[in-house]
């Protein structure tokens, strides 16, 4: 029996108005813990909806970019306060629609407010440099200017943090935004639109759409009215976005997959390493691009680490994500669950041994037990390709040279971690590991709001996100030669 939510369907936010989809179509979002429960009904936005949002953003751009940055920043502090005021509701909605455990959802909601407060401070930072001229009576300087309309296409796995960390710098630097939310987590993202509306943001500055990437998202990518696109998602979709958008000279930023290694040396504090491995691999049901997919452990401590990790997995709390004590909840939907279970079976067939987990736990929910493999070759699927779920693999290694070489052998380069108390090992790792985010004695997942976030190799394209680095993508630099007039 289906349990249906009450109340009117949610709407898109376009030109300062709450609108239904132009075609009138909607879609249901169901709870991954109890799929019989409908958590919301949302507009299935069309290309026409995207065009309306782009036009609204184009009309708003001159006025918004013309405001002093300090005046733009006032909307950020008000929106941050609005998010903080409703943080518990945001967290509960996030848990209900995409299954993130409530303990993590609460932190993510508050992180969104923190990002907005940081972005507000960008209004007071320098936006150019003054240079010594080569001739007399000249001022020679650079300026940073907004690009225009920016399209943001975001995923469901961080349904408030990622939309906010993209839109905050885009807006504070004077751009206007069309945001297409992740299909599986629209309610969480719509809270952002509501909070900016409460803050009094001018109409058209921020426009928010729900629905499929193949309709509204495709229009954002192809529309000449969009000057830049920031996309977070899968590798194949990201590459198609890049190829189509750059063909029309649109600026593109991609954050894609990861296959992140954690190296544990003989000099590691094993208990800390185990806790980091568990959190990195299994929190959010492994549905993070920075999740720990591979754990390489030095021979002399391998057996001890293995025993401790399996004990930690056995003691972990899995189940209803609305329970604040639960650490691992369901994956987002039936399709991803089947993909993950299929990858587990292929790994078994490839000779891997399941040390823990490896199966669906609950007949109704999309809950997969935290899964640990052993004995897989370096060219096996789980050793090379991202499986977006609660699955990780153990490997032995003999020397740090070997560990770094094997860690670097995949096409991804997002995040990597080492656990060691040896300074020489730390220095080698931070110098040689091929990753955009490097952790020493901490888990592979996690990022502060004020520092760059992004990968190398196949994990990213374009400038990194977050912190001061965001200005590189969301603005263009111009050089000004200002000569004094002749007397």
mmCIF file of C-alpha atoms in Angstrom, residues 10-406:
data_model
loop_
_atom_site.group_PDB
_atom_site.id
_atom_site.type_symbol
_atom_site.label_atom_id
_atom_site.label_comp_id
_atom_site.label_asym_id
_atom_site.label_seq_id
_atom_site.Cartn_x
_atom_site.Cartn_y
_atom_site.Cartn_z
ATOM 1 C CA UNK A 10 6.145 21.717 -4.772
ATOM 2 C CA UNK A 11 7.000 24.249 -7.474
ATOM 3 C CA UNK A 12 9.953 25.673 -9.341
ATOM 4 C CA UNK A 13 11.294 29.085 -8.369
ATOM 5 C CA UNK A 14 11.616 31.313 -11.455
ATOM 6 C CA UNK A 15 11.751 35.118 -11.692
ATOM 7 C CA UNK A 16 10.863 35.418 -8.009
ATOM 8 C CA UNK A 17 7.697 33.318 -8.440
ATOM 9 C CA UNK A 18 6.713 29.767 -7.517
ATOM 10 C CA UNK A 19 5.657 28.077 -10.739
ATOM 11 C CA UNK A 20 4.446 24.714 -11.911
ATOM 12 C CA UNK A 21 6.192 23.119 -14.859
ATOM 13 C CA UNK A 22 5.161 24.594 -18.211
ATOM 14 C CA UNK A 23 3.962 21.169 -19.319
ATOM 15 C CA UNK A 24 2.165 20.445 -16.067
ATOM 16 C CA UNK A 25 4.015 17.157 -15.519
ATOM 17 C CA UNK A 26 5.159 16.074 -12.066
ATOM 18 C CA UNK A 27 7.044 13.179 -10.515
ATOM 19 C CA UNK A 28 6.948 11.473 -7.130
ATOM 20 C CA UNK A 29 9.888 11.049 -4.799
ATOM 21 C CA UNK A 30 9.807 8.045 -2.484
ATOM 22 C CA UNK A 31 11.555 7.309 0.801
ATOM 23 C CA UNK A 32 14.463 4.862 0.228
ATOM 24 C CA UNK A 33 13.923 3.450 3.709
ATOM 25 C CA UNK A 34 10.236 2.782 3.063
ATOM 26 C CA UNK A 35 9.602 3.091 -0.694
ATOM 27 C CA UNK A 36 5.848 2.792 -0.217
ATOM 28 C CA UNK A 37 5.990 6.269 1.316
ATOM 29 C CA UNK A 38 5.804 9.199 -1.134
ATOM 30 C CA UNK A 39 7.789 12.079 0.332
ATOM 31 C CA UNK A 40 6.881 14.732 -2.250
ATOM 32 C CA UNK A 41 5.570 15.603 -5.700
ATOM 33 C CA UNK A 42 7.746 17.859 -7.866
ATOM 34 C CA UNK A 43 7.691 19.588 -11.251
ATOM 35 C CA UNK A 44 9.136 17.521 -14.081
ATOM 36 C CA UNK A 45 10.688 20.596 -15.654
ATOM 37 C CA UNK A 46 10.949 20.906 -19.421
ATOM 38 C CA UNK A 47 13.209 22.785 -21.790
ATOM 39 C CA UNK A 48 10.599 25.547 -21.782
ATOM 40 C CA UNK A 49 10.963 25.898 -18.006
ATOM 41 C CA UNK A 50 14.722 26.127 -18.370
ATOM 42 C CA UNK A 51 14.432 28.794 -21.069
ATOM 43 C CA UNK A 52 12.125 30.845 -18.836
ATOM 44 C CA UNK A 53 14.610 30.581 -15.971
ATOM 45 C CA UNK A 54 17.524 31.579 -18.211
ATOM 46 C CA UNK A 55 15.616 34.584 -19.513
ATOM 47 C CA UNK A 56 14.728 35.656 -15.969
ATOM 48 C CA UNK A 57 18.401 35.403 -14.989
ATOM 49 C CA UNK A 58 19.464 37.424 -18.043
ATOM 50 C CA UNK A 59 17.022 40.198 -17.191
ATOM 51 C CA UNK A 60 18.194 40.298 -13.570
ATOM 52 C CA UNK A 61 21.915 40.324 -14.369
ATOM 53 C CA UNK A 62 22.479 44.066 -15.020
ATOM 54 C CA UNK A 63 20.850 45.138 -11.790
ATOM 55 C CA UNK A 64 22.426 42.436 -9.670
ATOM 56 C CA UNK A 65 25.955 42.834 -11.042
ATOM 57 C CA UNK A 66 25.634 46.597 -10.642
ATOM 58 C CA UNK A 67 25.027 46.355 -6.895
ATOM 59 C CA UNK A 68 28.050 46.943 -4.654
ATOM 60 C CA UNK A 69 29.294 43.565 -3.484
ATOM 61 C CA UNK A 70 28.631 44.480 0.120
ATOM 62 C CA UNK A 71 24.948 44.958 -0.670
ATOM 63 C CA UNK A 72 24.849 41.584 -2.411
ATOM 64 C CA UNK A 73 26.393 40.022 0.701
ATOM 65 C CA UNK A 74 23.530 41.137 2.941
ATOM 66 C CA UNK A 75 21.232 38.625 1.238
ATOM 67 C CA UNK A 76 23.684 35.839 2.087
ATOM 68 C CA UNK A 77 23.733 36.518 5.812
ATOM 69 C CA UNK A 78 19.917 36.665 5.866
ATOM 70 C CA UNK A 79 19.616 33.419 3.893
ATOM 71 C CA UNK A 80 22.162 31.753 6.200
ATOM 72 C CA UNK A 81 20.087 32.717 9.224
ATOM 73 C CA UNK A 82 16.974 31.338 7.519
ATOM 74 C CA UNK A 83 18.715 28.009 6.866
ATOM 75 C CA UNK A 84 19.888 27.815 10.475
ATOM 76 C CA UNK A 85 16.345 28.472 11.672
ATOM 77 C CA UNK A 86 14.991 25.540 9.668
ATOM 78 C CA UNK A 87 18.063 23.280 9.841
ATOM 79 C CA UNK A 88 16.219 20.450 11.580
ATOM 80 C CA UNK A 89 13.470 20.421 8.947
ATOM 81 C CA UNK A 90 16.061 20.504 6.159
ATOM 82 C CA UNK A 91 17.833 17.540 7.736
ATOM 83 C CA UNK A 92 14.637 15.541 8.149
ATOM 84 C CA UNK A 93 13.615 16.190 4.542
ATOM 85 C CA UNK A 94 17.072 15.169 3.343
ATOM 86 C CA UNK A 95 16.888 11.921 5.292
ATOM 87 C CA UNK A 96 13.386 11.148 4.035
ATOM 88 C CA UNK A 97 14.056 11.723 0.354
ATOM 89 C CA UNK A 98 17.574 10.343 -0.164
ATOM 90 C CA UNK A 99 18.345 8.275 2.925
ATOM 91 C CA UNK A 100 21.278 10.165 4.453
ATOM 92 C CA UNK A 101 21.441 9.359 8.181
ATOM 93 C CA UNK A 102 19.988 12.167 10.255
ATOM 94 C CA UNK A 103 23.268 12.658 12.130
ATOM 95 C CA UNK A 104 25.001 13.562 8.848
ATOM 96 C CA UNK A 105 22.028 15.456 7.398
ATOM 97 C CA UNK A 106 22.038 17.846 10.358
ATOM 98 C CA UNK A 107 25.701 18.636 9.824
ATOM 99 C CA UNK A 108 25.174 19.216 6.111
ATOM 100 C CA UNK A 109 22.300 21.640 6.712
ATOM 101 C CA UNK A 110 24.444 23.730 9.045
ATOM 102 C CA UNK A 111 27.358 23.525 6.636
ATOM 103 C CA UNK A 112 25.203 25.214 3.989
ATOM 104 C CA UNK A 113 24.690 28.192 6.289
ATOM 105 C CA UNK A 114 28.417 28.294 6.999
ATOM 106 C CA UNK A 115 29.182 28.391 3.271
ATOM 107 C CA UNK A 116 26.849 31.355 2.805
ATOM 108 C CA UNK A 117 28.479 33.255 5.653
ATOM 109 C CA UNK A 118 31.921 32.617 4.198
ATOM 110 C CA UNK A 119 30.746 33.756 0.759
ATOM 111 C CA UNK A 120 29.386 36.975 2.234
ATOM 112 C CA UNK A 121 32.922 37.783 3.364
ATOM 113 C CA UNK A 122 34.130 37.539 -0.246
ATOM 114 C CA UNK A 123 32.392 40.879 -0.841
ATOM 115 C CA UNK A 124 35.244 42.583 1.009
ATOM 116 C CA UNK A 125 38.187 40.854 -0.632
ATOM 117 C CA UNK A 126 40.303 42.355 -3.463
ATOM 118 C CA UNK A 127 39.010 41.817 -7.008
ATOM 119 C CA UNK A 128 42.097 42.999 -8.885
ATOM 120 C CA UNK A 129 45.738 44.009 -8.672
ATOM 121 C CA UNK A 130 47.637 47.225 -9.289
ATOM 122 C CA UNK A 131 50.866 46.938 -11.323
ATOM 123 C CA UNK A 132 53.781 49.257 -11.901
ATOM 124 C CA UNK A 133 53.337 50.802 -15.389
ATOM 125 C CA UNK A 134 56.035 50.934 -18.029
ATOM 126 C CA UNK A 135 55.203 54.534 -19.028
ATOM 127 C CA UNK A 136 54.621 57.711 -17.044
ATOM 128 C CA UNK A 137 51.179 58.958 -16.018
ATOM 129 C CA UNK A 138 49.525 55.558 -16.331
ATOM 130 C CA UNK A 139 47.547 53.313 -14.013
ATOM 131 C CA UNK A 140 47.892 49.630 -14.898
ATOM 132 C CA UNK A 141 45.560 47.238 -13.103
ATOM 133 C CA UNK A 142 43.319 44.205 -13.400
ATOM 134 C CA UNK A 143 39.642 43.758 -12.593
ATOM 135 C CA UNK A 144 37.508 40.680 -12.094
ATOM 136 C CA UNK A 145 34.062 40.835 -13.659
ATOM 137 C CA UNK A 146 31.068 38.462 -13.460
ATOM 138 C CA UNK A 147 30.348 36.227 -16.424
ATOM 139 C CA UNK A 148 26.566 36.607 -16.735
ATOM 140 C CA UNK A 149 24.105 33.729 -16.355
ATOM 141 C CA UNK A 150 25.632 30.641 -14.743
ATOM 142 C CA UNK A 151 23.990 27.223 -14.987
ATOM 143 C CA UNK A 152 24.464 24.881 -12.029
ATOM 144 C CA UNK A 153 23.633 21.188 -12.308
ATOM 145 C CA UNK A 154 23.920 19.450 -8.967
ATOM 146 C CA UNK A 155 23.626 15.862 -7.655
ATOM 147 C CA UNK A 156 21.424 14.321 -4.991
ATOM 148 C CA UNK A 157 24.091 12.990 -2.619
ATOM 149 C CA UNK A 158 24.843 16.378 -0.983
ATOM 150 C CA UNK A 159 21.497 17.994 -1.769
ATOM 151 C CA UNK A 160 22.030 21.274 0.073
ATOM 152 C CA UNK A 161 25.809 21.608 0.467
ATOM 153 C CA UNK A 162 26.720 21.251 -3.211
ATOM 154 C CA UNK A 163 24.017 23.599 -4.567
ATOM 155 C CA UNK A 164 25.049 26.198 -1.984
ATOM 156 C CA UNK A 165 28.788 25.890 -2.524
ATOM 157 C CA UNK A 166 28.207 26.481 -6.230
ATOM 158 C CA UNK A 167 25.606 29.259 -6.089
ATOM 159 C CA UNK A 168 27.205 31.232 -3.245
ATOM 160 C CA UNK A 169 30.358 32.330 -5.102
ATOM 161 C CA UNK A 170 28.469 32.623 -8.382
ATOM 162 C CA UNK A 171 26.076 35.137 -6.851
ATOM 163 C CA UNK A 172 28.436 37.067 -4.606
ATOM 164 C CA UNK A 173 30.711 37.830 -7.574
ATOM 165 C CA UNK A 174 27.735 39.310 -9.449
ATOM 166 C CA UNK A 175 26.457 36.487 -11.665
ATOM 167 C CA UNK A 176 22.862 35.329 -11.820
ATOM 168 C CA UNK A 177 22.011 31.644 -11.539
ATOM 169 C CA UNK A 178 19.835 28.886 -12.953
ATOM 170 C CA UNK A 179 20.095 25.866 -10.653
ATOM 171 C CA UNK A 180 18.860 22.413 -11.682
ATOM 172 C CA UNK A 181 18.597 20.286 -8.554
ATOM 173 C CA UNK A 182 19.392 16.589 -8.275
ATOM 174 C CA UNK A 183 16.393 14.516 -9.359
ATOM 175 C CA UNK A 184 16.410 12.354 -6.230
ATOM 176 C CA UNK A 185 16.558 15.149 -3.628
ATOM 177 C CA UNK A 186 14.507 18.158 -4.781
ATOM 178 C CA UNK A 187 12.849 19.066 -1.483
ATOM 179 C CA UNK A 188 16.162 19.703 0.255
ATOM 180 C CA UNK A 189 17.380 22.012 -2.513
ATOM 181 C CA UNK A 190 14.121 23.948 -2.641
ATOM 182 C CA UNK A 191 14.766 25.015 0.955
ATOM 183 C CA UNK A 192 17.622 27.117 -0.428
ATOM 184 C CA UNK A 193 15.289 28.955 -2.802
ATOM 185 C CA UNK A 194 12.823 29.531 0.018
ATOM 186 C CA UNK A 195 15.511 30.943 2.284
ATOM 187 C CA UNK A 196 16.776 33.369 -0.368
ATOM 188 C CA UNK A 197 13.172 34.396 -1.079
ATOM 189 C CA UNK A 198 12.750 35.095 2.657
ATOM 190 C CA UNK A 199 15.945 37.144 2.495
ATOM 191 C CA UNK A 200 14.386 39.365 -0.195
ATOM 192 C CA UNK A 201 16.712 38.408 -3.041
ATOM 193 C CA UNK A 202 15.699 40.334 -6.190
ATOM 194 C CA UNK A 203 13.556 38.418 -8.678
ATOM 195 C CA UNK A 204 15.469 36.418 -11.275
ATOM 196 C CA UNK A 205 18.830 36.443 -9.496
ATOM 197 C CA UNK A 206 18.373 32.820 -8.385
ATOM 198 C CA UNK A 207 16.130 30.444 -10.328
ATOM 199 C CA UNK A 208 15.660 26.845 -9.202
ATOM 200 C CA UNK A 209 14.277 23.920 -11.206
ATOM 201 C CA UNK A 210 13.492 20.297 -10.366
ATOM 202 C CA UNK A 211 13.286 17.342 -12.728
ATOM 203 C CA UNK A 212 15.418 15.353 -15.109
ATOM 204 C CA UNK A 213 18.804 16.355 -16.392
ATOM 205 C CA UNK A 214 17.877 15.069 -19.847
ATOM 206 C CA UNK A 215 15.248 17.808 -20.256
ATOM 207 C CA UNK A 216 15.825 20.968 -18.202
ATOM 208 C CA UNK A 217 19.505 20.168 -17.695
ATOM 209 C CA UNK A 218 20.078 19.608 -21.396
ATOM 210 C CA UNK A 219 18.594 23.000 -22.214
ATOM 211 C CA UNK A 220 20.886 24.709 -19.706
ATOM 212 C CA UNK A 221 23.882 23.041 -21.338
ATOM 213 C CA UNK A 222 22.940 23.967 -24.909
ATOM 214 C CA UNK A 223 21.415 27.429 -24.412
ATOM 215 C CA UNK A 224 23.553 30.322 -25.688
ATOM 216 C CA UNK A 225 22.207 32.520 -22.900
ATOM 217 C CA UNK A 226 24.239 30.574 -20.331
ATOM 218 C CA UNK A 227 27.831 31.799 -20.013
ATOM 219 C CA UNK A 228 29.194 29.107 -17.685
ATOM 220 C CA UNK A 229 28.167 25.705 -16.365
ATOM 221 C CA UNK A 230 29.266 24.002 -13.159
ATOM 222 C CA UNK A 231 28.351 20.315 -13.034
ATOM 223 C CA UNK A 232 28.797 17.636 -10.377
ATOM 224 C CA UNK A 233 27.878 14.079 -11.268
ATOM 225 C CA UNK A 234 28.927 10.990 -13.161
ATOM 226 C CA UNK A 235 31.900 10.798 -15.504
ATOM 227 C CA UNK A 236 29.990 9.995 -18.726
ATOM 228 C CA UNK A 237 27.367 12.709 -18.212
ATOM 229 C CA UNK A 238 30.016 15.222 -17.194
ATOM 230 C CA UNK A 239 32.049 14.574 -20.304
ATOM 231 C CA UNK A 240 28.995 15.038 -22.522
ATOM 232 C CA UNK A 241 28.216 18.322 -20.732
ATOM 233 C CA UNK A 242 31.782 19.497 -21.293
ATOM 234 C CA UNK A 243 31.860 18.533 -24.964
ATOM 235 C CA UNK A 244 28.541 20.149 -25.838
ATOM 236 C CA UNK A 245 29.012 23.323 -23.813
ATOM 237 C CA UNK A 246 32.607 24.024 -24.807
ATOM 238 C CA UNK A 247 31.658 23.582 -28.459
ATOM 239 C CA UNK A 248 29.715 26.838 -28.090
ATOM 240 C CA UNK A 249 32.569 28.482 -26.121
ATOM 241 C CA UNK A 250 30.825 28.153 -22.778
ATOM 242 C CA UNK A 251 33.008 27.978 -19.678
ATOM 243 C CA UNK A 252 32.721 24.575 -17.921
ATOM 244 C CA UNK A 253 33.642 23.225 -14.508
ATOM 245 C CA UNK A 254 33.242 19.509 -13.722
ATOM 246 C CA UNK A 255 33.463 17.583 -10.463
ATOM 247 C CA UNK A 256 33.227 13.884 -11.281
ATOM 248 C CA UNK A 257 34.016 10.538 -9.691
ATOM 249 C CA UNK A 258 36.702 9.255 -7.400
ATOM 250 C CA UNK A 259 38.293 5.923 -6.507
ATOM 251 C CA UNK A 260 39.989 7.054 -3.365
ATOM 252 C CA UNK A 261 42.779 5.133 -1.610
ATOM 253 C CA UNK A 262 43.602 5.027 2.076
ATOM 254 C CA UNK A 263 47.135 3.806 2.845
ATOM 255 C CA UNK A 264 47.864 2.375 6.298
ATOM 256 C CA UNK A 265 51.566 2.017 7.095
ATOM 257 C CA UNK A 266 53.248 0.080 9.875
ATOM 258 C CA UNK A 267 53.739 3.416 11.633
ATOM 259 C CA UNK A 268 50.001 4.145 11.782
ATOM 260 C CA UNK A 269 47.804 4.465 14.847
ATOM 261 C CA UNK A 270 45.634 1.500 13.866
ATOM 262 C CA UNK A 271 42.547 2.363 15.903
ATOM 263 C CA UNK A 272 42.355 5.822 14.336
ATOM 264 C CA UNK A 273 42.956 4.358 10.894
ATOM 265 C CA UNK A 274 40.157 1.831 11.353
ATOM 266 C CA UNK A 275 37.673 4.474 12.426
ATOM 267 C CA UNK A 276 38.614 6.652 9.457
ATOM 268 C CA UNK A 277 38.321 3.725 7.063
ATOM 269 C CA UNK A 278 34.874 2.838 8.391
ATOM 270 C CA UNK A 279 33.593 6.405 8.197
ATOM 271 C CA UNK A 280 35.145 7.066 4.802
ATOM 272 C CA UNK A 281 33.807 3.882 3.241
ATOM 273 C CA UNK A 282 30.377 3.568 4.815
ATOM 274 C CA UNK A 283 28.946 6.854 6.080
ATOM 275 C CA UNK A 284 26.243 8.109 3.712
ATOM 276 C CA UNK A 285 26.143 4.480 2.507
ATOM 277 C CA UNK A 286 29.327 5.188 0.569
ATOM 278 C CA UNK A 287 27.481 7.637 -1.676
ATOM 279 C CA UNK A 288 30.256 10.218 -1.767
ATOM 280 C CA UNK A 289 32.716 10.925 -4.529
ATOM 281 C CA UNK A 290 35.344 11.179 -1.763
ATOM 282 C CA UNK A 291 34.442 7.839 -0.138
ATOM 283 C CA UNK A 292 37.201 5.342 0.654
ATOM 284 C CA UNK A 293 37.098 2.680 -2.069
ATOM 285 C CA UNK A 294 40.516 1.041 -1.590
ATOM 286 C CA UNK A 295 42.421 0.358 1.651
ATOM 287 C CA UNK A 296 46.090 -0.553 1.200
ATOM 288 C CA UNK A 297 47.697 -1.911 4.372
ATOM 289 C CA UNK A 298 51.369 -2.701 4.986
ATOM 290 C CA UNK A 299 52.099 -6.422 5.395
ATOM 291 C CA UNK A 300 53.298 -6.266 8.992
ATOM 292 C CA UNK A 301 50.043 -4.711 10.284
ATOM 293 C CA UNK A 302 47.610 -6.109 7.730
ATOM 294 C CA UNK A 303 46.164 -8.889 9.898
ATOM 295 C CA UNK A 304 45.733 -6.624 12.926
ATOM 296 C CA UNK A 305 44.086 -3.889 10.860
ATOM 297 C CA UNK A 306 41.806 -6.418 9.133
ATOM 298 C CA UNK A 307 40.637 -7.831 12.467
ATOM 299 C CA UNK A 308 39.931 -4.381 13.904
ATOM 300 C CA UNK A 309 38.103 -3.177 10.779
ATOM 301 C CA UNK A 310 35.823 -6.221 10.675
ATOM 302 C CA UNK A 311 35.046 -5.761 14.356
ATOM 303 C CA UNK A 312 34.134 -2.133 13.689
ATOM 304 C CA UNK A 313 31.891 -3.130 10.768
ATOM 305 C CA UNK A 314 30.194 -5.730 12.954
ATOM 306 C CA UNK A 315 29.555 -3.125 15.659
ATOM 307 C CA UNK A 316 28.224 -0.494 13.242
ATOM 308 C CA UNK A 317 24.654 0.760 13.468
ATOM 309 C CA UNK A 318 22.730 0.290 10.210
ATOM 310 C CA UNK A 319 19.029 0.756 9.528
ATOM 311 C CA UNK A 320 16.466 3.550 9.655
ATOM 312 C CA UNK A 321 18.320 6.771 8.748
ATOM 313 C CA UNK A 322 15.855 8.815 10.815
ATOM 314 C CA UNK A 323 17.296 7.194 13.949
ATOM 315 C CA UNK A 324 20.015 9.601 15.180
ATOM 316 C CA UNK A 325 22.148 6.627 16.284
ATOM 317 C CA UNK A 326 22.211 4.985 12.845
ATOM 318 C CA UNK A 327 25.495 5.342 10.943
ATOM 319 C CA UNK A 328 24.589 3.643 7.645
ATOM 320 C CA UNK A 329 21.228 3.988 5.943
ATOM 321 C CA UNK A 330 19.840 2.873 2.582
ATOM 322 C CA UNK A 331 21.122 3.854 -0.825
ATOM 323 C CA UNK A 332 19.030 6.375 -2.697
ATOM 324 C CA UNK A 333 16.903 4.238 -5.008
ATOM 325 C CA UNK A 334 16.257 0.778 -6.399
ATOM 326 C CA UNK A 335 18.303 1.301 -9.572
ATOM 327 C CA UNK A 336 21.512 2.245 -7.737
ATOM 328 C CA UNK A 337 20.922 -0.601 -5.277
ATOM 329 C CA UNK A 338 20.758 -3.112 -8.126
ATOM 330 C CA UNK A 339 23.907 -1.615 -9.671
ATOM 331 C CA UNK A 340 25.803 -1.986 -6.396
ATOM 332 C CA UNK A 341 24.600 -5.555 -5.814
ATOM 333 C CA UNK A 342 25.555 -6.403 -9.397
ATOM 334 C CA UNK A 343 29.078 -5.059 -8.848
ATOM 335 C CA UNK A 344 29.367 -7.140 -5.667
ATOM 336 C CA UNK A 345 28.423 -10.306 -7.551
ATOM 337 C CA UNK A 346 30.911 -9.552 -10.330
ATOM 338 C CA UNK A 347 33.626 -9.048 -7.720
ATOM 339 C CA UNK A 348 32.818 -12.421 -6.212
ATOM 340 C CA UNK A 349 33.028 -13.984 -9.655
ATOM 341 C CA UNK A 350 36.397 -12.284 -10.193
ATOM 342 C CA UNK A 351 37.836 -14.115 -7.187
ATOM 343 C CA UNK A 352 37.178 -11.615 -4.415
ATOM 344 C CA UNK A 353 36.308 -12.811 -0.923
ATOM 345 C CA UNK A 354 33.540 -11.043 0.978
ATOM 346 C CA UNK A 355 34.724 -10.494 4.548
ATOM 347 C CA UNK A 356 31.607 -8.598 5.635
ATOM 348 C CA UNK A 357 28.273 -7.646 4.135
ATOM 349 C CA UNK A 358 27.701 -8.308 0.471
ATOM 350 C CA UNK A 359 23.910 -8.441 0.500
ATOM 351 C CA UNK A 360 20.687 -6.497 0.814
ATOM 352 C CA UNK A 361 19.691 -6.356 4.473
ATOM 353 C CA UNK A 362 16.013 -5.383 4.396
ATOM 354 C CA UNK A 363 13.410 -6.668 1.942
ATOM 355 C CA UNK A 364 11.551 -3.349 1.820
ATOM 356 C CA UNK A 365 14.281 -0.712 2.038
ATOM 357 C CA UNK A 366 17.271 -0.186 -0.264
ATOM 358 C CA UNK A 367 19.650 -1.061 2.568
ATOM 359 C CA UNK A 368 22.915 -2.819 1.694
ATOM 360 C CA UNK A 369 25.172 -4.108 4.456
ATOM 361 C CA UNK A 370 28.604 -2.436 4.662
ATOM 362 C CA UNK A 371 30.720 -4.656 2.448
ATOM 363 C CA UNK A 372 34.441 -5.422 2.701
ATOM 364 C CA UNK A 373 36.264 -7.395 -0.008
ATOM 365 C CA UNK A 374 39.665 -9.028 0.037
ATOM 366 C CA UNK A 375 41.749 -10.817 -2.581
ATOM 367 C CA UNK A 376 40.861 -8.790 -5.656
ATOM 368 C CA UNK A 377 43.448 -8.183 -8.351
ATOM 369 C CA UNK A 378 44.477 -4.619 -9.131
ATOM 370 C CA UNK A 379 42.754 -4.812 -12.519
ATOM 371 C CA UNK A 380 39.407 -6.035 -11.113
ATOM 372 C CA UNK A 381 36.398 -3.750 -11.488
ATOM 373 C CA UNK A 382 36.234 -2.817 -7.796
ATOM 374 C CA UNK A 383 39.945 -2.011 -7.890
ATOM 375 C CA UNK A 384 39.607 0.397 -10.812
ATOM 376 C CA UNK A 385 36.069 1.749 -11.108
ATOM 377 C CA UNK A 386 33.842 3.686 -8.743
ATOM 378 C CA UNK A 387 30.926 1.730 -7.282
ATOM 379 C CA UNK A 388 28.763 4.332 -5.587
ATOM 380 C CA UNK A 389 27.776 2.466 -2.457
ATOM 381 C CA UNK A 390 28.938 0.947 0.855
ATOM 382 C CA UNK A 391 31.680 -1.231 -0.636
ATOM 383 C CA UNK A 392 35.432 -1.142 -0.014
ATOM 384 C CA UNK A 393 38.359 -3.496 -0.649
ATOM 385 C CA UNK A 394 41.465 -4.454 1.346
ATOM 386 C CA UNK A 395 44.916 -4.943 -0.233
ATOM 387 C CA UNK A 396 48.324 -5.877 1.152
ATOM 388 C CA UNK A 397 51.496 -4.043 0.200
ATOM 389 C CA UNK A 398 55.193 -4.480 1.007
ATOM 390 C CA UNK A 399 56.754 -1.018 0.510
ATOM 391 C CA UNK A 400 55.531 2.552 0.353
ATOM 392 C CA UNK A 401 56.793 2.752 -3.238
ATOM 393 C CA UNK A 402 54.432 -0.081 -4.111
ATOM 394 C CA UNK A 403 51.500 1.450 -2.212
ATOM 395 C CA UNK A 404 51.813 4.836 -3.905
ATOM 396 C CA UNK A 405 52.236 3.257 -7.335
ATOM 397 C CA UNK A 406 49.115 1.138 -6.890
#
